[in-house]
Amino acid sequence: MLLVMCLDRMLLLCTVIFGFWRDTHAVSPVPSIPNRVPALVGSCVVIPCSFTPSASHSALGRQGRVVGVRLRYKTSHISILQRTAFSTEDKSTVSREFLGRTSLQGNTDDGDCSVMIDRVHLADSNVYELALKGHGQNDWGNASRVNIVASESPELPVISGVGAATEGQMVSLNCSISYSCPSQAPTLQWRWGRGIQEKSSEYGEPQVLQPQGQGPTLRTSLTFIASYRIKPRMRCEAVYPGGRRVYTVKVLHVTYKPVILQLSSYCVVKGLEVLCRCSVDSNPRPGVTWSVNGSVPPYSYNTSVGSENGTLTAMLRGHMDTPLRIVCFAINALGNDSHTLLQAEDGSLLWKVIPAVCISLATFLLSLLLLFCCRKSSGKRVLTCRPPVYPGDMGIYQDRMPLYINCTEVNNIYTNGSYQLVYQNCTPLFVRTKQVPVWVMFKRFLCCQ
């Protein structure tokens, strides 16, 4: 019995001694850091770092720092020598380029070993190694690598959510951006690039997320109802201190059932030929069919389909012997639509109008023909007036008639032994009369007709 008690005490003592030895010679913790950390020139960058502290470290950590942190880098890819950018053990080893710009950002008592680099330069882009040293350890533990990428332009925000929606569907989008300097966090703003829906939109409050082992992320949300009439185009804009702005654009793909555009859908009748046009707005692309008097179009009818600016246009052409009723149908996976382009009454009215127009035209042409014939026969009764013929050797003088007077001659005639003067007088006898010649009366008669 006494031997058993001695063995129990010896076993307990060995366990305690082994525990103290394990804590004293324990391996230093290995830090957990991201592979890549972006940095903005002129700002600061925090390298997220975390580890799991042991129970003894946590107990001793309340009395003082128990974990050392060191950040080192190489001056070139071919160099094997490393320089120190930050160290909690010996600050005299810190490189002159980082002196006064690096500090411990986290609390190692809580397992946070994050390191901050202030006033980032382009030359700070490099691969760094971060290592930890446990309490009472002489050597640094295994290091973890991180690639710091310094840039003069901030990283773009990321819009996540659905890429397509159906007409009338409630849509929620998230915009997020990661930043490396908590003291100079950006702000996020939603802006409508097309299809303003301020009244029907809801904007979520910005939230700061801290993923494990990652830097802080700012996120905001936008909720609205999808509509194909607006074709929404959203923009998420990040504004940094100092006025620098970056943004990301997202166009929402909205699907909807077919809608026949009535203003650009119609039928035109030319003589005995009918030409119909049916324009359809739809997403996805619809199928278009025709109905002529309640059935499929005759084989002699020609159909064609074209698309322009997202609008599908279908054409129907054919011969129309009788009044027709033509209907256009459009269908896709979300629904259908139809529109009557030509009523049968429209055709019957046309067939009533055509004979009336023909009769009116024939009457008009007949009237023109009769008028032409009358004008032609009137032209035949008109006589051409020739120069008047004056009656001669009648001893009658008419007004406006030429007057001729013959000269007289005196002759000496010897008769019975003496000479006698004989005068030959031919003076005409003038007679005034009001009688109108017959040819003048005939001329006046013709002119009065």
C-alpha angles and dihedrals in degrees: 000000000000090000092055092051091051091051091051092052092048091050092051091049092051091050092053092046091049091050093053091046092050092051091047096047098031119139115257115255120262115235123233112221135157120261094235134027122184119218132194117223111247093020131080132264128211118203105214110227132172138168139175111254119213122241093254091049091053092050094048093039093074088065097046147329110304102175125062122211126205131179119195137172142184122247092220140002093253096045120100094193119095131206127209120243095176138002134170092199105054118009091183089074093060113117118250091239090063101033109129093005101082130068142158108266101180136059112249091200087070094042094260114134099165117154126205128210113198129205094020118215129199087245089063090077103113146111111274131193119215119197135177132213119206125223111286093007121134098200133053118248128239112305127230122215129229129181113219113201114195118199138173091221122065120239117263121254118251123232114206131182139075117344095202135032139179123246109279095015121138109243127198122191130183127209118197137172131185119220131188102208114064093191092057103041118166127233125235126222132182117220130181111231091182133004104030111219102169094144096048097040128094121203119205124222114262114259130198113219124194110197117198110273093000137098123260119287126203116212136181133174139219126201126189143141116264117238129177091209090067100036092207120232113182131191127200111202127195118203118197127199108278094039101279111151134194128172144183125215126213127187114202115222106222120194121201142164121270119284118193110218102227096192091061097036117086148122127245121201117203112179106305095342126090125201119190130188125195120187118194131188111202145140117232100033112270133222115241124208133176134223121201113189090338098310141072116294117269118265090251091064118098122218131189137176130207137169132212130168092350094306119116117214122196123192130202123190129176151129117283116204096161135023111290138201110213123189129183119214126194125186140171137160093285100049146298143257136197137193132187109231100178130024123209089235089060090058095046090051088053092053089052094049096049096062091045091053091048093051092048091050092050091050091051093050092049091052091052090051094052092048091051092051092050092051091050095051092048090055091057094060094058112101125205112241112233126197110286121258111227119214110239138197091030098106091231122125120208128198114272088016118135112256122216123188120192121219120245124231129207117216129189110228122187111218129168094348097313139083121245129192112231118193119203105206115190100170107148123236112247116214121180114212136170094210113131116220117246095240090056091052090050091051092051090050093055094046093053093055 
